[in-house]
CSV table of C-alpha atoms in Angstrom, one decimal:
chain,number,residue,atom,x,y,z
A,128,MET,CA,-69.5,101.7,233.8
A,129,THR,CA,-67.8,104.9,235.1
A,130,SER,CA,-64.0,104.6,235.0
A,131,ALA,CA,-62.0,105.2,238.2
A,132,GLN,CA,-60.7,108.5,236.8
A,133,GLN,CA,-64.3,109.7,236.5
A,134,ILE,CA,-65.1,109.0,240.1
A,135,ASN,CA,-65.8,112.2,242.1
A,136,LEU,CA,-65.6,111.4,245.8
A,137,MET,CA,-66.9,114.9,246.6
A,138,ASP,CA,-70.2,114.4,244.6
A,139,PRO,CA,-73.2,114.5,247.0
A,140,ARG,CA,-74.5,111.3,245.4
A,141,THR,CA,-71.3,109.5,246.1
A,142,ILE,CA,-71.1,110.8,249.6
A,143,GLU,CA,-74.6,109.6,250.3
A,144,CYS,CA,-73.8,106.1,249.1
A,145,PRO,CA,-70.0,105.7,248.4
A,146,TYR,CA,-69.8,101.9,248.3
A,147,GLN,CA,-70.0,101.4,244.5
A,148,ALA,CA,-67.2,104.0,244.1
A,149,TYR,CA,-65.1,102.3,246.7
A,150,GLY,CA,-65.6,98.9,245.1
A,151,GLN,CA,-64.5,100.2,241.7
A,152,LEU,CA,-61.5,101.9,243.2
A,153,ARG,CA,-60.5,98.6,244.8
A,154,GLU,CA,-60.7,96.9,241.5
A,155,ASP,CA,-59.3,99.5,239.1
A,156,ALA,CA,-57.3,102.0,241.1
A,157,PRO,CA,-56.4,100.8,244.6
A,158,VAL,CA,-54.1,103.8,245.0
A,159,PHE,CA,-56.1,106.6,243.5
A,160,HIS,CA,-54.9,110.2,243.2
A,161,ASP,CA,-57.9,112.4,243.7
A,162,PRO,CA,-57.6,115.4,241.4
A,163,LEU,CA,-60.0,117.5,243.4
A,164,THR,CA,-58.2,117.3,246.7
A,165,GLY,CA,-54.7,116.2,245.6
A,166,MET,CA,-54.9,113.4,248.1
A,167,TYR,CA,-54.2,109.7,247.5
A,168,VAL,CA,-57.0,107.3,248.4
A,169,VAL,CA,-55.9,103.8,249.3
A,170,SER,CA,-58.9,101.4,249.3
A,171,ARG,CA,-57.7,97.8,249.7
A,172,TYR,CA,-57.7,96.5,253.3
A,173,GLU,CA,-54.2,95.0,253.1
A,174,ASP,CA,-52.7,98.2,251.8
A,175,VAL,CA,-54.5,100.3,254.4
A,176,ARG,CA,-53.3,98.0,257.1
A,177,ALA,CA,-49.7,98.1,255.9
A,178,ILE,CA,-49.7,101.9,255.7
A,179,LEU,CA,-51.1,102.3,259.2
A,180,ARG,CA,-48.5,100.0,260.6
A,181,ASP,CA,-45.6,101.7,258.8
A,182,THR,CA,-45.3,104.9,260.8
A,183,LYS,CA,-41.8,105.7,259.5
A,184,ARG,CA,-42.6,105.9,255.8
A,185,PHE,CA,-46.2,107.1,256.1
A,186,VAL,CA,-46.3,110.0,258.4
A,187,VAL,CA,-49.4,112.2,259.2
A,188,SER,CA,-47.8,115.4,260.4
A,189,ASN,CA,-47.2,116.8,256.9
A,190,ARG,CA,-50.5,115.8,255.3
A,191,ALA,CA,-52.8,118.6,254.1
A,192,MET,CA,-56.1,117.8,255.7
A,193,ASN,CA,-58.0,120.6,253.8
A,194,PRO,CA,-57.1,122.1,250.5
A,195,ARG,CA,-58.3,125.4,251.7
A,196,GLN,CA,-56.2,125.4,254.9
A,197,ASP,CA,-54.7,128.8,254.0
A,198,LEU,CA,-58.1,130.4,253.7
A,199,ILE,CA,-59.2,128.7,257.0
A,200,ASN,CA,-56.2,130.1,258.9
A,201,GLU,CA,-56.6,133.5,257.4
A,202,THR,CA,-60.3,133.5,258.5
A,203,TYR,CA,-59.3,132.5,262.0
A,204,VAL,CA,-57.0,135.5,262.3
A,205,GLN,CA,-59.3,138.0,260.6
A,206,ALA,CA,-62.3,136.9,262.8
A,207,GLY,CA,-60.2,137.5,266.0
A,208,GLY,CA,-59.6,133.8,266.8
A,209,VAL,CA,-56.5,131.6,267.1
A,210,VAL,CA,-55.3,129.1,264.6
A,211,PRO,CA,-55.7,125.8,266.4
A,212,ALA,CA,-52.7,123.6,267.1
A,213,ALA,CA,-52.4,120.2,265.3
A,214,ALA,CA,-54.8,117.6,266.6
A,215,MET,CA,-53.5,114.3,268.0
A,216,THR,CA,-54.5,112.5,264.8
A,217,ASN,CA,-52.3,114.8,262.8
A,218,LEU,CA,-49.1,114.2,264.9
A,219,ASP,CA,-46.4,111.6,264.7
A,220,ASN,CA,-44.4,110.2,267.6
A,221,PRO,CA,-43.1,111.4,269.9
A,222,GLU,CA,-45.5,114.3,269.8
A,223,HIS,CA,-48.5,112.0,269.3
A,224,ARG,CA,-47.4,109.7,272.2
A,225,VAL,CA,-47.2,112.7,274.6
A,226,LEU,CA,-50.6,114.1,273.7
A,227,ARG,CA,-52.2,110.6,273.7
A,228,GLY,CA,-50.8,110.0,277.2
A,229,LEU,CA,-52.4,113.3,278.3
A,230,TYR,CA,-55.8,112.2,277.0
A,231,ASN,CA,-55.4,108.7,278.4
A,232,ASP,CA,-54.9,110.1,281.9
A,233,ALA,CA,-58.0,112.4,281.6
A,234,PHE,CA,-60.2,109.8,280.0
A,235,SER,CA,-59.0,106.8,282.0
A,236,THR,CA,-61.3,103.8,282.6
A,237,ARG,CA,-61.7,105.0,286.2
A,238,ARG,CA,-62.8,108.5,285.1
A,239,ILE,CA,-65.2,107.2,282.5
A,240,ASN,CA,-66.7,104.8,285.0
A,241,GLU,CA,-67.3,107.7,287.3
A,242,LEU,CA,-69.6,109.1,284.7
A,243,GLU,CA,-71.9,106.1,284.7
A,244,GLY,CA,-74.3,107.4,287.3
A,245,TYR,CA,-74.6,110.7,285.6
A,246,LEU,CA,-75.2,109.0,282.2
A,247,VAL,CA,-77.9,106.7,283.5
A,248,ASP,CA,-79.7,109.6,285.2
A,249,LEU,CA,-79.4,111.8,282.1
A,250,ALA,CA,-80.7,109.0,279.9
A,251,ASN,CA,-83.7,108.5,282.1
A,252,GLU,CA,-84.4,112.2,282.3
A,253,THR,CA,-84.2,112.5,278.5
A,254,ILE,CA,-86.6,109.6,278.0
A,255,ASP,CA,-89.0,111.0,280.6
A,256,ARG,CA,-89.5,114.1,278.5
A,257,PHE,CA,-91.3,112.1,275.8
A,258,ILE,CA,-92.3,108.8,277.3
A,259,GLU,CA,-95.8,109.9,278.1
A,260,ARG,CA,-96.4,110.7,274.5
A,261,GLY,CA,-95.9,107.0,273.7
A,262,ARG,CA,-93.7,107.8,270.8
A,263,CYS,CA,-90.6,109.9,269.9
A,264,GLU,CA,-88.7,111.2,266.9
A,265,PHE,CA,-85.5,109.5,268.1
A,266,VAL,CA,-82.9,111.8,266.5
A,267,ASN,CA,-84.4,115.1,267.8
A,268,ASP,CA,-85.7,113.7,271.1
A,269,PHE,CA,-82.7,111.6,272.2
A,270,ALA,CA,-79.8,111.2,269.8
A,271,VAL,CA,-79.1,114.9,269.6
A,272,PRO,CA,-79.9,116.2,273.2
A,273,PHE,CA,-78.4,113.3,275.1
A,274,PRO,CA,-74.8,113.4,273.7
A,275,LEU,CA,-75.0,117.2,273.5
A,276,ARG,CA,-75.6,117.4,277.3
A,277,VAL,CA,-72.8,114.8,277.9
A,278,ILE,CA,-70.4,116.9,275.9
A,279,GLY,CA,-71.4,120.0,277.9
A,280,HIS,CA,-70.9,118.1,281.1
A,281,VAL,CA,-67.4,116.9,280.0
A,282,MET,CA,-66.4,120.4,278.9
A,283,GLY,CA,-67.7,122.0,282.1
A,284,ILE,CA,-70.5,124.0,280.5
A,285,GLU,CA,-72.7,125.2,283.4
A,286,ASN,CA,-75.5,126.9,281.4
A,287,GLU,CA,-77.5,124.3,279.6
A,288,ASP,CA,-79.2,127.0,277.6
A,289,ASP,CA,-75.9,127.4,275.7
A,290,LEU,CA,-76.1,123.9,274.3
A,291,ALA,CA,-78.1,125.0,271.3
A,292,LYS,CA,-75.2,127.2,270.3
A,293,ILE,CA,-72.8,124.4,270.9
A,294,LYS,CA,-74.8,122.3,268.4
A,295,ILE,CA,-74.6,125.0,265.8
A,296,TRP,CA,-70.9,125.4,266.2
A,297,THR,CA,-70.3,121.6,266.2
A,298,ASP,CA,-72.3,121.2,263.0
A,299,ALA,CA,-70.3,123.9,261.3
A,300,TRP,CA,-67.0,122.2,262.5
A,301,VAL,CA,-68.2,118.8,261.1
A,302,GLN,CA,-69.4,120.3,257.8
A,303,ARG,CA,-66.0,121.9,257.1
A,304,ARG,CA,-64.2,118.7,257.7
A,305,GLY,CA,-66.2,117.2,254.8
A,306,LEU,CA,-64.1,119.1,252.2
A,307,VAL,CA,-67.2,119.8,250.0
A,308,GLN,CA,-67.7,123.4,251.0
A,309,SER,CA,-67.3,126.5,248.7
A,310,ASP,CA,-64.9,129.2,249.8
A,311,GLU,CA,-67.9,131.2,251.1
A,312,GLU,CA,-69.1,128.3,253.2
A,313,VAL,CA,-65.5,127.7,254.5
A,314,VAL,CA,-65.3,131.3,255.7
A,315,ARG,CA,-68.8,131.1,257.3
A,316,THR,CA,-68.1,127.8,259.2
A,317,THR,CA,-64.7,129.0,260.3
A,318,GLU,CA,-66.2,132.2,261.6
A,319,LEU,CA,-68.7,130.1,263.6
A,320,GLU,CA,-65.7,128.1,265.0
A,321,VAL,CA,-64.2,131.4,266.1
A,322,GLN,CA,-67.4,132.2,268.0
A,323,ALA,CA,-67.0,128.9,269.8
A,324,GLN,CA,-63.4,129.8,270.6
A,325,LYS,CA,-64.5,133.1,272.1
A,326,TYR,CA,-67.2,131.3,274.2
A,327,PHE,CA,-64.8,128.7,275.5
A,328,GLN,CA,-61.7,130.8,276.2
A,329,PRO,CA,-63.1,132.3,279.5
A,330,ILE,CA,-63.9,128.7,280.5
A,331,ILE,CA,-60.4,127.6,279.7
A,332,ASP,CA,-58.9,130.6,281.6
A,333,ARG,CA,-61.1,129.8,284.6
A,334,LEU,CA,-59.9,126.1,284.6
A,335,ARG,CA,-56.3,127.2,284.3
A,336,GLU,CA,-56.7,129.4,287.3
A,337,GLY,CA,-58.0,126.5,289.4
A,338,GLY,CA,-61.7,127.5,289.3
A,339,PRO,CA,-64.4,124.9,290.0
A,340,ALA,CA,-64.5,122.2,287.3
A,341,SER,CA,-67.0,119.4,286.8
A,342,GLY,CA,-65.7,118.2,283.4
A,343,LEU,CA,-62.7,116.3,282.1
A,344,LEU,CA,-61.5,119.2,280.0
A,345,ALA,CA,-60.1,120.7,283.2
A,346,GLU,CA,-57.6,117.8,283.6
A,347,VAL,CA,-56.4,118.2,280.0
A,348,VAL,CA,-56.0,122.0,280.3
A,349,ARG,CA,-54.3,122.0,283.7
A,350,ALA,CA,-51.9,119.1,283.1
A,351,VAL,CA,-48.2,120.1,283.2
A,352,VAL,CA,-46.3,118.2,280.5
A,353,PRO,CA,-42.6,117.5,281.1
A,354,GLU,CA,-41.9,116.9,277.4
A,355,TRP,CA,-43.1,120.5,276.7
A,356,GLY,CA,-40.7,122.0,279.2
A,357,ASP,CA,-43.0,121.6,282.2
A,358,ARG,CA,-45.8,123.7,280.8
A,359,ALA,CA,-49.5,123.3,280.3
A,360,MET,CA,-51.4,123.8,277.1
A,361,ASN,CA,-51.3,127.2,275.4
A,362,ASP,CA,-54.5,128.8,274.0
A,363,ALA,CA,-54.1,127.1,270.5
A,364,GLU,CA,-53.5,123.7,272.1
A,365,ALA,CA,-56.4,124.1,274.6
A,366,GLN,CA,-58.8,125.1,271.8
A,367,THR,CA,-57.8,122.0,269.9
A,368,ALA,CA,-58.4,119.9,272.9
A,369,ARG,CA,-61.8,121.5,273.3
A,370,SER,CA,-62.6,120.6,269.7
A,371,GLU,CA,-61.3,117.1,270.1
A,372,GLU,CA,-63.6,116.4,273.0
A,373,ARG,CA,-66.6,117.0,270.7
A,374,ARG,CA,-65.7,113.7,268.9
């Protein structure tokens, strides 16, 4: 049996099916220092629960989410983009609480319920595109186009022809978060994210100026936050909000 110290969590085979590795870590190294990322992996439920509940000793704002963060930030600047602000999941209170309140207001139960009619119509429309064939390839025919169009609607994207580009940018964003890319791949996916920033910046500017808005991104971008000195989001914060809405 492979020892815990030989486990490579970045190995494609482990990523494809990590459960044997997780089980071994729980047994042999419940607090495992990963030599590849420098991160500590806590695998037992009781320990994970205790850590999540102890927000004084275990903070998130100083964690290094990507060992190549310096390269990522440098690429953002060199490609003419902006280094995004910290996401809500990387903030501690009181900053986390403020940002969470902002999202809670924009994505309230009432606002989500207002989308029900649109979602039902969109689901039916998407199914209508393949129902006469009597079969479908579910991922390509429904699982990709349906949420992609929902994301576009929430973000206020008016041209559905642009959704293919959004898919490419989103895939690049997800791939980089996997921490398994080479330096060259990190640069490439970050450059694609800068393309997304440049596409969305005019949309963000239009929303700030009070232009027509059909999506929930408008509420987040326009909100004036007292805890920030009665200001709305700056470009870096708005770009992070735009990225977060893809989740």
